[in-house]
Amino acid sequence: QQQVKQSPQSLIVQKGGISIINCAYENTAFDYFPWYQQFPGKGPALLIAIRPDVSEKKEGRFTISFNKSAKQFSLHIMDSQPGDSATYFCAALGGSNYKLTFGKGTLLTVNP
Amino acid sequence: DAGVTQSPTHLIKTRGQQVTLRCSPKSGHDTVSWYQQALGQGPQFIFQYYEEEERQRGNFPDRFSGHQFPNYSSELNVNALLLGDSALYLCASSLEGQGKNEKLFFGSGTQLSVL
């Protein structure tokens, strides 16, 4: 049972463009939604996170948009750069759980 | 400030063997979680250790076991290895006081290949 669905699987964007990755969740007990960035040969690194009491959070070029009624959230990367090329994972945590549930990931390629 | 360190970085085993992976958490962290990441997939939660006890376990068979030491470091043991156990094994540390371990710091992982 996949509790966090992520799309697209892969994404190609030109330098300076906007990258958008979407996630949907099923478990309404989730109350913390982070995004992780992973480069080849490295572990995931926390990028930005949001709680359901706000609809948007921005940190630099990275923005999370959250729609609680639709149980969806998305990552927007503004002014995408070649150095942003990596795999991005959405995740969710909540309820009595200590485990982070990850999406399957999106491979982002930013062309120069 | 050292981050999460894992050893070894790569490991090759044959089916049926046993393996032990090691993790040292980020300085100041007291909680260790282990995740399995198959190729092209997101990490899957194996279990979490806090105060030297397994606090929560994911959907993994009991061939997967672990331990946490008084210095907060941890080991992951896998017995009777199967081909399907080939994956990147990630250790993540966090601080218990920070709201149910929301801020996880991951190591670079151990790449396990089972032949």
mmCIF file of C-alpha atoms in Angstrom:
data_model
loop_
_atom_site.group_PDB
_atom_site.id
_atom_site.type_symbol
_atom_site.label_atom_id
_atom_site.label_comp_id
_atom_site.label_asym_id
_atom_site.label_seq_id
_atom_site.Cartn_x
_atom_site.Cartn_y
_atom_site.Cartn_z
ATOM 1 C CA GLN A 1 0.000 0.000 0.000
ATOM 2 C CA GLN A 2 1.620 3.179 -1.208
ATOM 3 C CA GLN A 3 0.575 5.932 1.173
ATOM 4 C CA VAL A 4 2.407 8.747 -0.622
ATOM 5 C CA LYS A 5 2.143 8.970 -4.406
ATOM 6 C CA GLN A 6 4.650 11.142 -6.249
ATOM 7 C CA SER A 7 4.692 12.408 -9.818
ATOM 8 C CA PRO A 8 6.267 12.731 -12.282
ATOM 9 C CA GLN A 9 8.893 9.990 -12.162
ATOM 10 C CA SER A 10 11.279 12.167 -14.118
ATOM 11 C CA LEU A 11 11.395 15.804 -15.158
ATOM 12 C CA ILE A 12 13.593 17.753 -17.556
ATOM 13 C CA VAL A 13 13.697 21.535 -17.190
ATOM 14 C CA GLN A 14 15.762 24.239 -18.839
ATOM 15 C CA LYS A 15 18.007 26.437 -16.720
ATOM 16 C CA GLY A 16 16.000 29.293 -15.277
ATOM 17 C CA GLY A 17 12.702 27.429 -15.556
ATOM 18 C CA ILE A 18 10.297 26.281 -12.848
ATOM 19 C CA SER A 19 10.345 22.672 -11.686
ATOM 20 C CA ILE A 20 7.143 21.315 -10.152
ATOM 21 C CA ILE A 21 6.813 17.974 -8.377
ATOM 22 C CA ASN A 22 3.535 16.747 -6.950
ATOM 23 C CA CYS A 23 2.591 14.395 -4.142
ATOM 24 C CA ALA A 24 -0.666 13.019 -2.808
ATOM 25 C CA TYR A 25 -1.254 11.235 0.478
ATOM 26 C CA GLU A 26 -3.980 9.043 1.892
ATOM 27 C CA ASN A 27 -3.485 8.976 5.644
ATOM 28 C CA THR A 28 -5.187 11.967 7.262
ATOM 29 C CA ALA A 29 -3.114 11.420 10.407
ATOM 30 C CA PHE A 30 -0.036 12.752 8.584
ATOM 31 C CA ASP A 31 0.899 16.161 9.994
ATOM 32 C CA TYR A 32 4.413 16.825 8.724
ATOM 33 C CA PHE A 33 5.438 16.855 5.083
ATOM 34 C CA PRO A 34 9.154 17.194 4.221
ATOM 35 C CA TRP A 35 10.929 17.161 0.896
ATOM 36 C CA TYR A 36 14.314 15.516 0.563
ATOM 37 C CA GLN A 37 16.997 15.985 -2.098
ATOM 38 C CA GLN A 38 19.337 13.134 -2.965
ATOM 39 C CA PHE A 39 22.443 13.275 -5.127
ATOM 40 C CA PRO A 40 24.027 10.108 -6.548
ATOM 41 C CA GLY A 41 26.068 8.269 -3.930
ATOM 42 C CA LYS A 42 24.649 10.331 -1.081
ATOM 43 C CA GLY A 43 21.864 9.966 1.424
ATOM 44 C CA PRO A 44 18.747 12.140 1.253
ATOM 45 C CA ALA A 45 19.060 15.632 2.707
ATOM 46 C CA LEU A 46 16.161 17.623 4.133
ATOM 47 C CA LEU A 47 15.293 20.501 1.817
ATOM 48 C CA ILE A 48 12.119 22.070 3.179
ATOM 49 C CA ALA A 49 9.092 20.939 5.175
ATOM 50 C CA ILE A 50 5.535 22.073 5.906
ATOM 51 C CA ARG A 51 2.723 21.415 8.361
ATOM 52 C CA PRO A 52 -0.949 21.349 7.341
ATOM 53 C CA ASP A 53 -1.798 24.546 9.216
ATOM 54 C CA VAL A 54 -0.238 26.642 6.430
ATOM 55 C CA SER A 55 -0.875 26.536 2.691
ATOM 56 C CA GLU A 56 2.554 27.627 1.522
ATOM 57 C CA LYS A 57 6.128 27.802 2.756
ATOM 58 C CA LYS A 58 9.006 29.408 0.921
ATOM 59 C CA GLU A 59 12.733 29.082 1.503
ATOM 60 C CA GLY A 60 14.869 30.765 -1.119
ATOM 61 C CA ARG A 61 14.064 29.286 -4.521
ATOM 62 C CA PHE A 62 12.104 26.390 -2.994
ATOM 63 C CA THR A 63 8.375 26.595 -2.197
ATOM 64 C CA ILE A 64 5.958 23.997 -0.851
ATOM 65 C CA SER A 65 2.279 24.430 -1.659
ATOM 66 C CA PHE A 66 -0.139 22.441 0.507
ATOM 67 C CA ASN A 67 -3.804 21.631 -0.145
ATOM 68 C CA LYS A 68 -5.239 19.909 2.917
ATOM 69 C CA SER A 69 -8.704 19.254 1.482
ATOM 70 C CA ALA A 70 -7.247 17.589 -1.607
ATOM 71 C CA LYS A 71 -4.542 15.827 0.432
ATOM 72 C CA GLN A 72 -1.922 17.056 -1.990
ATOM 73 C CA PHE A 73 1.307 18.999 -1.738
ATOM 74 C CA SER A 74 3.894 20.104 -4.236
ATOM 75 C CA LEU A 75 7.443 21.387 -4.494
ATOM 76 C CA HIS A 76 8.228 24.308 -6.754
ATOM 77 C CA ILE A 77 11.824 25.124 -7.648
ATOM 78 C CA MET A 78 12.095 28.588 -9.112
ATOM 79 C CA ASP A 79 14.958 29.625 -11.418
ATOM 80 C CA SER A 80 16.091 26.004 -11.664
ATOM 81 C CA GLN A 81 19.864 25.518 -11.959
ATOM 82 C CA PRO A 82 21.965 22.592 -13.247
ATOM 83 C CA GLY A 83 23.150 22.081 -9.654
ATOM 84 C CA ASP A 84 19.547 21.286 -8.718
ATOM 85 C CA SER A 85 19.745 18.107 -10.822
ATOM 86 C CA ALA A 86 19.036 15.352 -8.298
ATOM 87 C CA THR A 87 16.314 12.992 -7.137
ATOM 88 C CA TYR A 88 13.607 14.597 -5.011
ATOM 89 C CA PHE A 89 11.452 12.704 -2.549
ATOM 90 C CA CYS A 90 8.334 13.850 -0.808
ATOM 91 C CA ALA A 91 7.553 12.244 2.527
ATOM 92 C CA ALA A 92 5.007 12.266 5.316
ATOM 93 C CA LEU A 93 4.987 11.666 9.059
ATOM 94 C CA GLY A 94 2.230 11.681 11.618
ATOM 95 C CA GLY A 95 -0.107 10.013 14.032
ATOM 96 C CA SER A 96 1.573 7.651 16.451
ATOM 97 C CA ASN A 97 4.208 6.830 13.862
ATOM 98 C CA TYR A 98 7.891 7.464 14.055
ATOM 99 C CA LYS A 99 8.477 6.305 10.496
ATOM 100 C CA LEU A 100 8.835 8.630 7.555
ATOM 101 C CA THR A 101 6.838 7.408 4.544
ATOM 102 C CA PHE A 102 8.506 8.365 1.268
ATOM 103 C CA GLY A 103 7.238 8.757 -2.262
ATOM 104 C CA LYS A 104 9.037 6.916 -5.056
ATOM 105 C CA GLY A 105 11.048 9.934 -6.100
ATOM 106 C CA THR A 106 11.396 12.285 -9.070
ATOM 107 C CA LEU A 107 14.612 12.476 -11.065
ATOM 108 C CA LEU A 108 15.076 16.140 -11.986
ATOM 109 C CA THR A 109 17.455 17.114 -14.777
ATOM 110 C CA VAL A 110 18.120 20.801 -15.355
ATOM 111 C CA ASN A 111 19.730 21.438 -18.722
ATOM 112 C CA PRO A 112 22.195 24.343 -19.030
ATOM 113 C CA ASP B 1 30.782 18.552 13.427
ATOM 114 C CA ALA B 2 30.669 15.076 11.935
ATOM 115 C CA GLY B 3 27.426 14.078 10.337
ATOM 116 C CA VAL B 4 26.020 10.566 10.228
ATOM 117 C CA THR B 5 28.726 8.070 9.335
ATOM 118 C CA GLN B 6 28.102 4.573 8.038
ATOM 119 C CA SER B 7 30.413 1.661 7.413
ATOM 120 C CA PRO B 8 31.252 -0.039 5.227
ATOM 121 C CA THR B 9 30.342 1.986 2.139
ATOM 122 C CA HIS B 10 30.076 -1.077 -0.071
ATOM 123 C CA LEU B 11 29.634 -4.756 0.676
ATOM 124 C CA ILE B 12 29.270 -7.875 -1.444
ATOM 125 C CA LYS B 13 27.782 -11.024 0.075
ATOM 126 C CA THR B 14 26.354 -14.284 -1.195
ATOM 127 C CA ARG B 15 22.926 -15.704 -0.553
ATOM 128 C CA GLY B 16 22.478 -17.212 2.895
ATOM 129 C CA GLN B 17 25.247 -15.193 4.494
ATOM 130 C CA GLN B 18 24.826 -12.730 7.325
ATOM 131 C CA VAL B 19 25.844 -9.068 7.313
ATOM 132 C CA THR B 20 26.333 -6.325 9.907
ATOM 133 C CA LEU B 21 26.160 -2.652 8.999
ATOM 134 C CA ARG B 22 27.249 0.119 11.350
ATOM 135 C CA CYS B 23 26.142 3.677 11.985
ATOM 136 C CA SER B 24 27.377 6.550 14.124
ATOM 137 C CA PRO B 25 24.766 9.275 14.564
ATOM 138 C CA LYS B 26 25.335 12.975 14.187
ATOM 139 C CA SER B 27 26.892 14.503 17.276
ATOM 140 C CA GLY B 28 24.203 15.249 19.874
ATOM 141 C CA HIS B 29 21.598 12.935 18.353
ATOM 142 C CA ASP B 30 20.136 10.086 20.368
ATOM 143 C CA THR B 31 17.770 8.320 17.969
ATOM 144 C CA VAL B 32 18.730 6.122 15.023
ATOM 145 C CA SER B 33 16.504 4.891 12.221
ATOM 146 C CA TRP B 34 17.358 2.479 9.442
ATOM 147 C CA TYR B 35 15.925 2.605 5.940
ATOM 148 C CA GLN B 36 16.299 0.348 2.894
ATOM 149 C CA GLN B 37 16.410 2.017 -0.510
ATOM 150 C CA ALA B 38 16.052 -0.245 -3.519
ATOM 151 C CA LEU B 39 17.276 1.046 -6.874
ATOM 152 C CA GLY B 40 14.929 3.685 -8.233
ATOM 153 C CA GLN B 41 12.709 3.656 -5.133
ATOM 154 C CA GLY B 42 12.166 5.791 -2.070
ATOM 155 C CA PRO B 43 13.618 4.719 1.277
ATOM 156 C CA GLN B 44 11.556 2.169 3.216
ATOM 157 C CA PHE B 45 11.530 2.271 7.027
ATOM 158 C CA ILE B 46 13.084 -0.772 8.691
ATOM 159 C CA PHE B 47 13.097 0.236 12.381
ATOM 160 C CA GLN B 48 14.000 2.952 14.845
ATOM 161 C CA TYR B 49 16.072 2.722 18.011
ATOM 162 C CA TYR B 50 15.849 4.983 21.016
ATOM 163 C CA GLU B 51 17.310 4.389 24.487
ATOM 164 C CA GLU B 52 18.785 1.135 23.202
ATOM 165 C CA GLU B 53 15.329 -0.254 22.441
ATOM 166 C CA GLU B 54 13.565 -0.896 19.135
ATOM 167 C CA ARG B 55 10.748 1.617 19.273
ATOM 168 C CA GLN B 56 8.996 0.975 15.984
ATOM 169 C CA ARG B 57 9.420 -1.528 13.188
ATOM 170 C CA GLY B 58 8.431 -1.381 9.547
ATOM 171 C CA ASN B 59 7.227 -4.239 7.382
ATOM 172 C CA PHE B 60 10.446 -6.238 7.360
ATOM 173 C CA PRO B 61 10.965 -9.890 8.397
ATOM 174 C CA ASP B 62 12.741 -10.777 11.605
ATOM 175 C CA ARG B 63 15.846 -11.629 9.560
ATOM 176 C CA PHE B 64 16.442 -7.914 10.004
ATOM 177 C CA SER B 65 17.535 -7.032 13.510
ATOM 178 C CA GLY B 66 19.350 -4.190 15.145
ATOM 179 C CA HIS B 67 21.015 -2.832 18.178
ATOM 180 C CA GLN B 68 21.740 0.526 19.701
ATOM 181 C CA PHE B 69 24.698 1.024 22.011
ATOM 182 C CA PRO B 70 25.004 3.357 25.030
ATOM 183 C CA ASN B 71 26.943 5.850 22.880
ATOM 184 C CA TYR B 72 23.887 5.937 20.520
ATOM 185 C CA SER B 73 25.674 4.192 17.655
ATOM 186 C CA SER B 74 23.758 1.400 16.002
ATOM 187 C CA GLU B 75 24.097 -1.798 14.012
ATOM 188 C CA LEU B 76 21.803 -3.394 11.477
ATOM 189 C CA ASN B 77 22.072 -7.157 11.078
ATOM 190 C CA VAL B 78 20.565 -9.130 8.245
ATOM 191 C CA ASN B 79 20.584 -12.937 8.389
ATOM 192 C CA ALA B 80 20.051 -15.493 5.630
ATOM 193 C CA LEU B 81 20.578 -12.941 2.884
ATOM 194 C CA LEU B 82 18.351 -13.063 -0.187
ATOM 195 C CA LEU B 83 19.001 -11.592 -3.613
ATOM 196 C CA GLY B 84 16.185 -9.141 -2.904
ATOM 197 C CA ASP B 85 18.102 -7.699 0.038
ATOM 198 C CA SER B 86 20.422 -5.959 -2.419
ATOM 199 C CA ALA B 87 19.892 -2.257 -1.767
ATOM 200 C CA LEU B 88 21.296 0.906 -0.271
ATOM 201 C CA TYR B 89 20.897 0.812 3.498
ATOM 202 C CA LEU B 90 20.559 4.236 5.027
ATOM 203 C CA CYS B 91 21.000 5.235 8.623
ATOM 204 C CA ALA B 92 19.315 8.412 9.852
ATOM 205 C CA SER B 93 19.759 10.120 13.179
ATOM 206 C CA SER B 94 17.629 12.633 15.021
ATOM 207 C CA LEU B 95 17.118 14.208 18.407
ATOM 208 C CA GLU B 96 14.221 12.885 20.449
ATOM 209 C CA GLY B 97 13.264 16.297 21.779
ATOM 210 C CA GLN B 98 12.587 17.665 18.295
ATOM 211 C CA GLY B 99 8.993 16.570 17.866
ATOM 212 C CA LYS B 100 8.960 12.876 17.035
ATOM 213 C CA ASN B 101 12.261 13.027 15.177
ATOM 214 C CA GLU B 102 11.064 15.141 12.316
ATOM 215 C CA LYS B 103 14.492 16.402 11.302
ATOM 216 C CA LEU B 104 16.272 13.316 10.082
ATOM 217 C CA PHE B 105 19.897 13.488 9.029
ATOM 218 C CA PHE B 106 20.894 10.672 6.706
ATOM 219 C CA GLY B 107 24.265 9.071 6.164
ATOM 220 C CA SER B 108 25.538 8.226 2.686
ATOM 221 C CA GLY B 109 24.532 4.619 3.157
ATOM 222 C CA THR B 110 25.972 1.150 2.700
ATOM 223 C CA GLN B 111 25.481 -0.357 -0.737
ATOM 224 C CA LEU B 112 24.840 -4.069 -0.215
ATOM 225 C CA SER B 113 25.016 -6.457 -3.142
ATOM 226 C CA VAL B 114 23.866 -10.046 -2.646
ATOM 227 C CA LEU B 115 25.072 -12.503 -5.288
#
